Amino acid sequence: MKAQALIFLGAPGAGKGTQAREVAKEFGIPQISTGDMLREAVKKQTPLGLEAKKKMEAGELVPDEVVCGIVEERIGQPDCVKGFILDGFPRTLAQAQFVDAMLQKKGRGNPLAVDIKVDEDTLLKRLTGRQTCSVCGEIYNIYFGPPKQEGVCDKDGGKLLHRADDNEATIRQRLVAYNNQTSPLISYYGKKGMLHEVDGNKEPDEISTGLIAYLKS
Ligand code: AMP
């Protein structure tokens, strides 16, 4: 693979989770989603979860030091030795600088950022229609890729859940956070020559086939 650490950039709904999942499967490396880790902490009502909950419900970013701490801890685990995918992290310049410095310190080279670009109208439809399997995490969309049976995962029969923050008001706020705080990272990685841009308006299978071929080349 082109880099040990892959970073998936892109607005909410761009398909970071879906693509990161396919790439993780292909290369046998873990997909580290800060959103999933935070949702788990909220569910378990840990101190971290209690701190993150209000920000997530408002569609705002959780403070850098909180997110950086959980990522540093996770990357230190044995399954990350071969490489890993950061899905939804970094989301601010401070987070990007933190992860770059951490990887340098550990001698793991520069990360490669994959930016998935999608039109804003499509993003809204993807987010409002998104459903996630409560068992395996498979992602469906009631408009673009519905399950065979409503509300049930095709793969394991798990119940499909709609995320609390996938409502229109919170989505708008998440897009504001993305435009203001995260989109500057595209030029940050571009200037380092560590950016690969992907057209996220295509079908998920077509995107992952192209992306995996690029990462192997
Ligand atoms: P996601 O599942 O990636 O869409 O993230 C859901 C929510 O978790 C975001 O709207 C933020 O509130 C929070 N979050 C996830 N990742 C980060 C991050 N890297 N920095 C700050 N907040 C985050």
Short mmCIF file of C-alpha atoms and ligand atoms in Angstrom, two decimals:
data_model
loop_
_atom_site.label_atom_id
_atom_site.label_comp_id
_atom_site.label_asym_id
_atom_site.label_seq_id
_atom_site.Cartn_x
_atom_site.Cartn_y
_atom_site.Cartn_z
CA MET A 1 0.00 0.00 0.00
CA LYS A 2 1.13 3.58 -0.69
CA ALA A 3 1.30 4.66 2.99
CA GLN A 4 0.94 2.96 6.38
CA ALA A 5 -1.62 5.49 7.52
CA LEU A 6 -4.56 6.39 5.33
CA ILE A 7 -6.75 9.35 6.18
CA PHE A 8 -10.25 9.60 4.75
CA LEU A 9 -11.31 13.20 4.26
CA GLY A 10 -14.66 14.30 2.85
CA ALA A 11 -17.86 15.96 4.02
CA PRO A 12 -20.38 14.07 6.15
CA GLY A 13 -22.16 11.67 3.78
CA ALA A 14 -19.32 11.59 1.24
CA GLY A 15 -18.92 7.86 1.79
CA LYS A 16 -15.84 7.81 4.04
CA GLY A 17 -17.17 4.97 6.17
CA THR A 18 -18.30 2.86 3.21
CA GLN A 19 -15.02 3.25 1.34
CA ALA A 20 -12.82 2.89 4.43
CA ARG A 21 -14.59 -0.39 5.14
CA GLU A 22 -13.79 -1.80 1.69
CA VAL A 23 -10.16 -0.67 1.79
CA ALA A 24 -9.73 -2.06 5.33
CA LYS A 25 -11.10 -5.44 4.18
CA GLU A 26 -8.86 -5.51 1.11
CA PHE A 27 -5.63 -4.74 2.97
CA GLY A 28 -6.46 -6.47 6.28
CA ILE A 29 -5.96 -3.32 8.35
CA PRO A 30 -8.29 -1.73 10.92
CA GLN A 31 -10.73 1.07 10.14
CA ILE A 32 -10.58 3.58 12.97
CA SER A 33 -13.67 5.75 13.01
CA THR A 34 -13.62 8.50 15.63
CA GLY A 35 -17.38 8.95 15.10
CA ASP A 36 -18.02 5.26 15.93
CA MET A 37 -15.75 5.41 18.98
CA LEU A 38 -17.49 8.54 20.25
CA ARG A 39 -20.97 7.05 19.65
CA GLU A 40 -19.91 3.95 21.60
CA ALA A 41 -18.72 6.16 24.48
CA VAL A 42 -22.02 8.06 24.43
CA LYS A 43 -23.97 4.78 24.51
CA LYS A 44 -21.94 3.51 27.47
CA GLN A 45 -22.20 6.90 29.20
CA THR A 46 -18.47 7.02 29.93
CA PRO A 47 -16.99 10.40 31.03
CA LEU A 48 -15.73 10.82 27.44
CA GLY A 49 -19.21 10.06 26.09
CA LEU A 50 -20.84 12.54 28.44
CA GLU A 51 -18.39 15.22 27.31
CA ALA A 52 -18.89 14.47 23.60
CA LYS A 53 -22.69 14.00 23.55
CA LYS A 54 -23.81 17.66 23.46
CA LYS A 55 -21.34 18.59 20.72
CA MET A 56 -22.36 15.62 18.58
CA GLU A 57 -26.06 16.35 18.97
CA ALA A 58 -25.42 19.96 17.93
CA GLY A 59 -23.43 18.84 14.88
CA GLU A 60 -20.28 20.51 16.24
CA LEU A 61 -16.82 19.05 16.58
CA VAL A 62 -15.68 17.45 19.82
CA PRO A 63 -12.58 19.24 21.28
CA ASP A 64 -9.26 18.32 19.66
CA GLU A 65 -7.58 17.08 22.84
CA VAL A 66 -10.41 14.60 23.47
CA VAL A 67 -10.31 13.12 19.97
CA CYS A 68 -6.51 13.14 19.69
CA GLY A 69 -6.27 11.22 22.95
CA ILE A 70 -8.56 8.40 21.80
CA VAL A 71 -6.81 8.14 18.43
CA GLU A 72 -3.34 7.98 19.96
CA GLU A 73 -4.47 5.23 22.30
CA ARG A 74 -6.13 3.25 19.48
CA ILE A 75 -3.17 3.50 17.08
CA GLY A 76 -0.91 2.07 19.76
CA GLN A 77 -2.81 -1.24 19.72
CA PRO A 78 -1.20 -4.32 18.10
CA ASP A 79 -3.65 -4.61 15.17
CA CYS A 80 -2.37 -1.25 13.85
CA VAL A 81 1.21 -2.42 13.36
CA LYS A 82 0.79 -3.12 9.62
CA GLY A 83 -1.17 0.02 8.93
CA PHE A 84 -4.57 1.59 9.61
CA ILE A 85 -7.28 3.83 8.22
CA LEU A 86 -8.42 6.96 9.98
CA ASP A 87 -12.07 7.52 9.08
CA GLY A 88 -13.27 10.98 10.11
CA PHE A 89 -9.97 12.03 11.69
CA PRO A 90 -8.26 14.52 11.48
CA ARG A 91 -11.00 17.11 11.14
CA THR A 92 -9.06 20.23 12.16
CA LEU A 93 -5.60 21.57 11.39
CA ALA A 94 -4.56 20.96 15.01
CA GLN A 95 -5.61 17.29 14.70
CA ALA A 96 -3.71 16.95 11.41
CA GLN A 97 -0.55 18.41 12.96
CA PHE A 98 -0.98 16.15 15.96
CA VAL A 99 -1.29 12.97 13.88
CA ASP A 100 1.61 13.94 11.59
CA ALA A 101 3.90 14.57 14.57
CA MET A 102 2.81 11.33 16.24
CA LEU A 103 3.49 9.26 13.10
CA GLN A 104 6.88 10.91 12.61
CA LYS A 105 7.81 10.21 16.23
CA LYS A 106 6.90 6.55 15.78
CA GLY A 107 8.84 6.38 12.47
CA ARG A 108 5.71 5.52 10.48
CA GLY A 109 6.14 8.02 7.66
CA ASN A 110 3.65 10.50 6.24
CA PRO A 111 -0.04 9.69 6.03
CA LEU A 112 -1.83 9.67 2.68
CA ALA A 113 -5.11 11.59 2.61
CA VAL A 114 -7.97 10.41 0.39
CA ASP A 115 -10.49 13.18 -0.27
CA ILE A 116 -13.91 11.99 -1.42
CA LYS A 117 -15.76 14.79 -3.22
CA VAL A 118 -19.57 14.80 -3.45
CA ASP A 119 -22.15 17.49 -4.44
CA GLU A 120 -24.00 19.05 -1.49
CA ASP A 121 -27.49 17.93 -2.67
CA THR A 122 -26.31 14.33 -2.84
CA LEU A 123 -24.75 14.63 0.61
CA LEU A 124 -28.08 15.66 2.12
CA LYS A 125 -29.95 12.74 0.52
CA ARG A 126 -27.27 10.29 1.55
CA LEU A 127 -27.37 11.42 5.17
CA THR A 128 -31.13 11.67 5.59
CA GLY A 129 -31.54 8.22 3.97
CA ARG A 130 -28.65 6.51 5.76
CA GLN A 131 -29.22 3.44 7.91
CA THR A 132 -26.52 1.43 9.67
CA CYS A 133 -26.66 -2.19 10.83
CA SER A 134 -26.52 -2.34 14.63
CA VAL A 135 -24.61 -5.64 14.43
CA CYS A 136 -22.04 -5.46 11.59
CA GLY A 137 -22.01 -1.74 10.76
CA GLU A 138 -22.99 -2.25 7.09
CA ILE A 139 -24.32 1.01 5.65
CA TYR A 140 -27.55 1.20 3.59
CA ASN A 141 -29.48 4.08 2.06
CA ILE A 142 -33.26 4.03 1.70
CA TYR A 143 -33.02 6.06 -1.56
CA PHE A 144 -29.87 4.68 -3.22
CA GLY A 145 -29.16 1.26 -1.74
CA PRO A 146 -32.04 -0.06 0.39
CA PRO A 147 -31.92 -3.40 2.23
CA LYS A 148 -34.01 -6.29 0.80
CA GLN A 149 -36.28 -6.12 3.85
CA GLU A 150 -37.07 -2.75 5.38
CA GLY A 151 -35.12 -2.07 8.60
CA VAL A 152 -33.19 -5.37 8.48
CA CYS A 153 -29.56 -6.00 7.45
CA ASP A 154 -29.21 -8.28 4.38
CA LYS A 155 -26.01 -9.81 5.80
CA ASP A 156 -26.90 -10.80 9.36
CA GLY A 157 -30.52 -9.80 10.01
CA GLY A 158 -29.38 -7.05 12.41
CA LYS A 159 -31.69 -4.11 13.10
CA LEU A 160 -30.93 -1.04 10.97
CA LEU A 161 -30.58 2.22 12.84
CA HIS A 162 -30.86 5.83 11.68
CA ARG A 163 -28.27 8.05 13.39
CA ALA A 164 -29.67 10.72 15.71
CA ASP A 165 -27.46 13.37 14.07
CA ASP A 166 -28.65 12.48 10.55
CA ASN A 167 -31.54 14.99 10.73
CA GLU A 168 -31.65 18.05 8.49
CA ALA A 169 -30.85 20.74 11.13
CA THR A 170 -27.86 18.86 12.55
CA ILE A 171 -26.66 17.89 9.08
CA ARG A 172 -26.54 21.59 8.09
CA GLN A 173 -24.45 22.35 11.17
CA ARG A 174 -22.12 19.41 10.43
CA LEU A 175 -21.63 20.75 6.90
CA VAL A 176 -20.74 24.18 8.34
CA ALA A 177 -18.18 22.52 10.64
CA TYR A 178 -16.80 20.62 7.65
CA ASN A 179 -16.52 23.71 5.43
CA ASN A 180 -14.93 25.87 8.13
CA GLN A 181 -12.71 23.44 10.00
CA THR A 182 -12.06 20.34 7.88
CA SER A 183 -11.95 21.41 4.22
CA PRO A 184 -8.66 23.39 4.75
CA LEU A 185 -7.01 20.00 5.29
CA ILE A 186 -7.38 19.28 1.56
CA SER A 187 -4.79 21.92 0.71
CA TYR A 188 -2.74 21.01 3.82
CA TYR A 189 -2.20 17.47 2.48
CA GLY A 190 -2.13 18.67 -1.14
CA LYS A 191 0.87 20.90 -0.41
CA LYS A 192 2.69 17.96 1.12
CA GLY A 193 2.00 15.88 -2.02
CA MET A 194 0.05 13.42 0.12
CA LEU A 195 -3.46 13.84 -1.32
CA HIS A 196 -5.52 11.59 -3.58
CA GLU A 197 -8.85 12.96 -4.83
CA VAL A 198 -11.78 10.69 -5.59
CA ASP A 199 -15.11 11.45 -7.32
CA GLY A 200 -17.59 10.31 -4.67
CA ASN A 201 -20.66 10.84 -6.89
CA LYS A 202 -20.05 7.48 -8.60
CA GLU A 203 -21.44 4.12 -7.46
CA PRO A 204 -19.74 2.81 -4.27
CA ASP A 205 -18.36 -0.32 -6.01
CA GLU A 206 -16.84 1.69 -8.82
CA ILE A 207 -15.22 4.07 -6.32
CA SER A 208 -13.71 1.30 -4.19
CA THR A 209 -12.38 -0.62 -7.21
CA GLY A 210 -10.59 2.49 -8.48
CA LEU A 211 -9.34 3.48 -5.05
CA ILE A 212 -7.94 0.03 -4.22
CA ALA A 213 -6.19 -0.14 -7.60
CA TYR A 214 -4.62 3.26 -6.93
CA LEU A 215 -3.45 2.24 -3.44
CA LYS A 216 -1.83 -0.91 -4.85
CA SER A 217 -0.15 0.87 -7.77
P1 AMP B 1 -18.97 10.95 12.03
O1 AMP B 1 -19.51 9.63 12.44
O2 AMP B 1 -17.57 10.87 11.52
O3 AMP B 1 -19.89 11.70 11.09
O4 AMP B 1 -18.88 11.85 13.37
C1 AMP B 1 -20.03 12.14 14.13
C2 AMP B 1 -19.73 13.28 15.09
O5 AMP B 1 -18.68 12.89 15.99
C3 AMP B 1 -19.24 14.57 14.45
O6 AMP B 1 -20.29 15.38 13.99
C4 AMP B 1 -18.48 15.21 15.61
O7 AMP B 1 -19.35 15.78 16.56
C5 AMP B 1 -17.83 13.99 16.27
N1 AMP B 1 -16.50 13.70 15.69
C6 AMP B 1 -16.13 12.58 14.98
N2 AMP B 1 -14.84 12.66 14.62
C7 AMP B 1 -14.37 13.84 15.09
C8 AMP B 1 -13.12 14.49 15.03
N3 AMP B 1 -12.07 13.96 14.38
N4 AMP B 1 -13.01 15.70 15.65
C9 AMP B 1 -14.02 16.25 16.32
N5 AMP B 1 -15.24 15.69 16.40
C10 AMP B 1 -15.43 14.50 15.80
#
